[in-house]
Coordinates of N, CA and C in Angstrom, one line a residue:
M766 N 15.1 -8.3 14.4 CA 13.8 -7.2 14.3 C 15.7 -5.7 14.1
D767 N 15.7 -5.4 13.1 CA 16.5 -4.3 12.7 C 16.4 -2.7 13.8
V768 N 17.5 -2.1 14.1 CA 17.4 -0.6 15.0 C 18.4 0.3 13.7
A769 N 17.4 1.1 13.7 CA 18.5 2.6 13.7 C 18.5 3.6 14.6
T770 N 19.6 4.6 14.4 CA 19.8 5.4 15.1 C 19.5 6.7 14.6
I771 N 18.4 8.1 15.2 CA 18.8 9.0 14.6 C 20.0 9.7 15.1
S772 N 20.7 10.3 14.4 CA 21.9 11.1 15.0 C 21.7 12.1 15.3
A773 N 22.6 13.5 15.7 CA 21.7 14.5 16.5 C 21.8 15.5 14.9
N774 N 22.1 15.1 13.8 CA 21.3 16.3 12.9 C 20.1 16.0 12.2
G775 N 19.3 14.9 13.0 CA 18.1 13.9 12.2 C 18.6 12.8 11.2
Q776 N 19.6 12.5 10.7 CA 19.4 11.3 9.6 C 19.6 10.3 10.6
I777 N 19.0 9.7 9.7 CA 19.4 7.6 9.7 C 20.0 6.8 8.8
A778 N 20.7 6.2 9.4 CA 21.5 5.0 8.6 C 20.7 3.5 9.2
L779 N 20.2 3.5 7.4 CA 19.8 2.3 7.8 C 20.2 0.6 7.7
P780 N 20.2 0.0 8.9 CA 20.9 -1.2 8.8 C 20.7 -2.0 7.1
V781 N 21.9 -2.1 6.8 CA 22.8 -3.7 6.0 C 21.9 -4.3 5.9
D782 N 21.4 -4.9 6.6 CA 20.1 -5.9 5.7 C 18.5 -5.2 5.7
V783 N 17.9 -3.8 5.8 CA 17.3 -3.5 5.3 C 17.9 -3.4 4.4
R784 N 18.4 -2.8 4.0 CA 19.2 -2.1 2.9 C 19.1 -3.3 2.0
R785 N 20.0 -4.2 1.9 CA 19.6 -5.2 1.8 C 18.1 -5.6 1.1
R786 N 17.2 -6.2 1.9 CA 16.4 -6.5 2.3 C 15.0 -5.5 1.2
L787 N 15.3 -4.6 0.6 CA 14.0 -3.3 -0.2 C 15.3 -3.0 -1.5
G788 N 16.2 -3.8 -1.6 CA 17.0 -3.6 -2.5 C 17.8 -2.1 -2.5
L789 N 17.9 -1.3 -1.7 CA 18.4 -0.1 -1.8 C 19.9 -0.1 -1.7
G790 N 19.9 1.2 -2.6 CA 21.8 1.9 -2.3 C 21.7 3.3 -2.3
P791 N 23.2 3.8 -2.7 CA 23.0 4.7 -2.2 C 22.3 6.3 -3.6
G792 N 22.3 7.1 -3.1 CA 21.1 7.9 -3.4 C 19.5 7.4 -3.5
D793 N 19.2 6.6 -3.2 CA 17.9 5.9 -3.4 C 17.0 6.5 -2.7
K794 N 15.6 7.2 -2.2 CA 15.0 7.5 -1.7 C 13.5 6.3 -1.1
V795 N 13.5 6.6 0.3 CA 12.8 5.8 0.9 C 11.2 6.4 1.6
I796 N 10.2 6.6 1.9 CA 9.1 6.5 2.0 C 8.3 6.2 3.4
F797 N 8.3 7.0 4.2 CA 7.8 7.0 5.5 C 6.1 6.7 5.3
V798 N 5.5 6.0 5.9 CA 4.5 5.1 5.3 C 3.9 5.4 7.0
E799 N 3.0 6.1 7.0 CA 2.2 5.9 8.7 C 0.7 5.5 8.6
Y800 N 0.6 4.5 9.3 CA -1.0 4.1 9.6 C -1.9 4.9 10.9
E801 N -3.2 4.0 11.0 CA -3.9 5.4 11.9 C -3.3 4.5 12.7
R802 N -3.3 3.6 13.2 CA -2.9 2.6 14.6 C -1.3 3.3 14.9
G803 N -0.8 4.5 14.4 CA 0.5 4.7 14.8 C 1.7 4.1 14.1
D804 N 1.5 2.9 13.3 CA 2.4 2.0 13.1 C 3.7 3.1 11.8
T805 N 4.3 2.7 11.4 CA 5.2 3.6 10.7 C 5.6 2.8 9.9
L806 N 5.7 2.7 8.2 CA 6.0 1.5 7.3 C 7.2 2.4 6.9
V807 N 8.9 2.1 6.1 CA 9.4 2.0 5.5 C 9.9 1.7 4.0
V808 N 9.1 2.5 2.9 CA 9.4 1.7 1.9 C 9.9 2.2 0.5
R809 N 9.9 1.8 -0.6 CA 10.4 2.6 -1.5 C 9.7 2.8 -2.3
P810 N 9.7 3.8 -3.1 CA 8.2 4.9 -4.1 C 7.5 3.6 -4.5
S811 N 7.8 3.5 -5.1 CA 7.0 2.3 -6.2 C 6.1 1.8 -5.0
A812 N 6.6 0.7 -4.4 CA 5.8 0.5 -2.5 C 4.6 1.5 -2.1
A813 N 5.2 2.4 -1.8 CA 4.4 3.8 -1.3 C 2.9 3.5 -2.4
A814 N 3.3 4.6 -3.7 CA 2.1 4.1 -4.3 C 1.6 3.5 -4.4
L815 N 2.0 2.0 -4.7 CA 1.1 1.0 -4.4 C -0.5 0.5 -3.2
I816 N 0.8 1.5 -2.1 CA -0.2 1.3 -1.4 C -1.2 2.5 -0.8
E817 N -1.2 4.1 -1.5 CA -1.4 4.7 -1.2 C -2.7 4.8 -2.3
A818 N -2.5 3.7 -3.6 CA -3.4 3.3 -4.1 C -4.6 2.1 -3.3
Q819 N -3.7 1.0 -2.3 CA -4.9 0.9 -2.2 C -6.4 1.0 -0.8
R820 N -5.2 2.1 -0.4 CA -6.1 3.1 0.4 C -7.0 3.9 0.1
A821 N -6.7 4.9 -1.1 CA -7.9 5.6 -1.8 C -8.9 4.0 -2.4
F822 N -8.8 3.3 -3.0 CA -9.4 1.6 -3.1 C -10.8 1.8 -1.9
A823 N -9.4 1.1 -0.8 CA -10.5 1.1 1.0 C -11.3 1.8 0.7
R824 N -10.9 3.0 1.1 CA -11.8 4.2 0.8 C -12.8 4.1 0.2
V825 N -13.4 4.2 -1.3 CA -14.2 3.9 -2.0 C -14.9 3.0 -1.9
A826 N -14.1 1.6 -1.4 CA -15.6 0.5 -1.3 C -16.3 1.0 -0.1
K827 N -15.2 1.4 1.2 CA -16.1 1.8 2.1 C -17.7 2.9 1.6
Q828 N -17.0 3.7 1.0 CA -18.3 4.6 0.8 C -19.2 3.9 0.4
A829 N -19.0 3.1 -0.5 CA -19.8 1.9 -1.4 C -20.6 1.0 -0.9
G830 N -20.5 1.0 0.4 CA -20.9 -0.3 1.0 C -20.1 -1.8 1.5
F831 N -19.5 -1.5 1.1 CA -18.5 -3.4 0.8 C -17.7 -3.3 1.8
S832 N -18.0 -4.2 2.9 CA -17.2 -4.5 3.6 C -16.4 -5.1 3.1
S833 N -15.9 -6.1 2.6 CA -15.6 -7.9 2.2 C -15.0 -7.5 1.3
P834 N -14.1 -8.5 1.1 CA -13.6 -8.9 -0.5 C -14.5 -9.2 -1.6
E835 N -15.5 -10.0 -0.7 CA -16.1 -10.9 -1.8 C -17.4 -10.0 -1.9
D836 N -17.5 -9.2 -1.3 CA -18.7 -8.1 -1.3 C -18.4 -7.4 -2.9
V837 N -16.7 -6.8 -3.2 CA -16.6 -6.5 -4.2 C -16.6 -7.8 -5.3
D838 N -15.8 -8.5 -5.5 CA -16.4 -9.8 -6.6 C -17.7 -9.9 -6.4
A839 N -18.6 -9.7 -5.6 CA -19.9 -10.2 -6.2 C -20.3 -9.2 -7.2
Y840 N -20.2 -7.9 -7.1 CA -20.4 -6.7 -7.4 C -19.9 -6.5 -8.8
A841 N -18.8 -7.1 -8.8 CA -17.5 -7.0 -9.8 C -18.4 -7.9 -10.8
A842 N -18.5 -9.4 -10.4 CA -19.2 -10.2 -11.1 C -20.7 -9.7 -12.1
G843 N -21.5 -9.3 -11.3 CA -22.6 -8.5 -11.9 C -22.8 -8.1 -12.8
V844 N -21.6 -6.3 -12.5 CA -21.6 -6.0 -13.5 C -21.2 -6.7 -14.5
R845 N -19.6 -7.7 -15.0 CA -19.6 -8.3 -16.1 C -20.8 -9.2 -16.7
A846 N -22.3 -9.6 -15.7 CA -22.8 -10.1 -16.3 C -24.3 -9.1 -17.2
E847 N -24.0 -8.2 -16.4 CA -24.9 -7.1 -17.2 C -24.4 -6.6 -18.0
R848 N -22.6 -6.9 -18.5 CA -22.3 -6.4 -19.5 C -22.2 -7.3 -21.0
R849 N -22.3 -8.6 -20.6 CA -22.5 -9.8 -21.3 C -24.2 -9.5 -21.9
R850 N -24.9 -9.1 -20.8 CA -26.6 -9.7 -21.2 C -26.7 -8.5 -22.5
R851 N -26.1 -7.1 -21.8 CA -26.3 -5.8 -22.7 C -25.7 -6.1 -24.5
S852 N -24.3 -7.6 -24.8 CA -23.6 -7.5 -25.6 C -24.0 -8.6 -26.4
A853 N -25.0 -9.3 -26.0 CA -25.6 -10.5 -27.2 C -26.8 -10.0 -27.4

């Protein structure tokens, strides 16, 4: 586990192992992603965009009544089958 310390003026120095794993260098930006359960994740902006897209898809799936990935797969299979029927 890597630990960072917050300075008196609120700055954080990311440990070198973390910077290497994330491929970060001077001038790069990081985003702090907060989860409902209270956890926070430090990610690169491109990863943050993917996480936000996953959250949006999860909200839409929940609103549509999907409760598992298999529900989504079954729905997609049904849509594909319907399109094949229409185009035949």
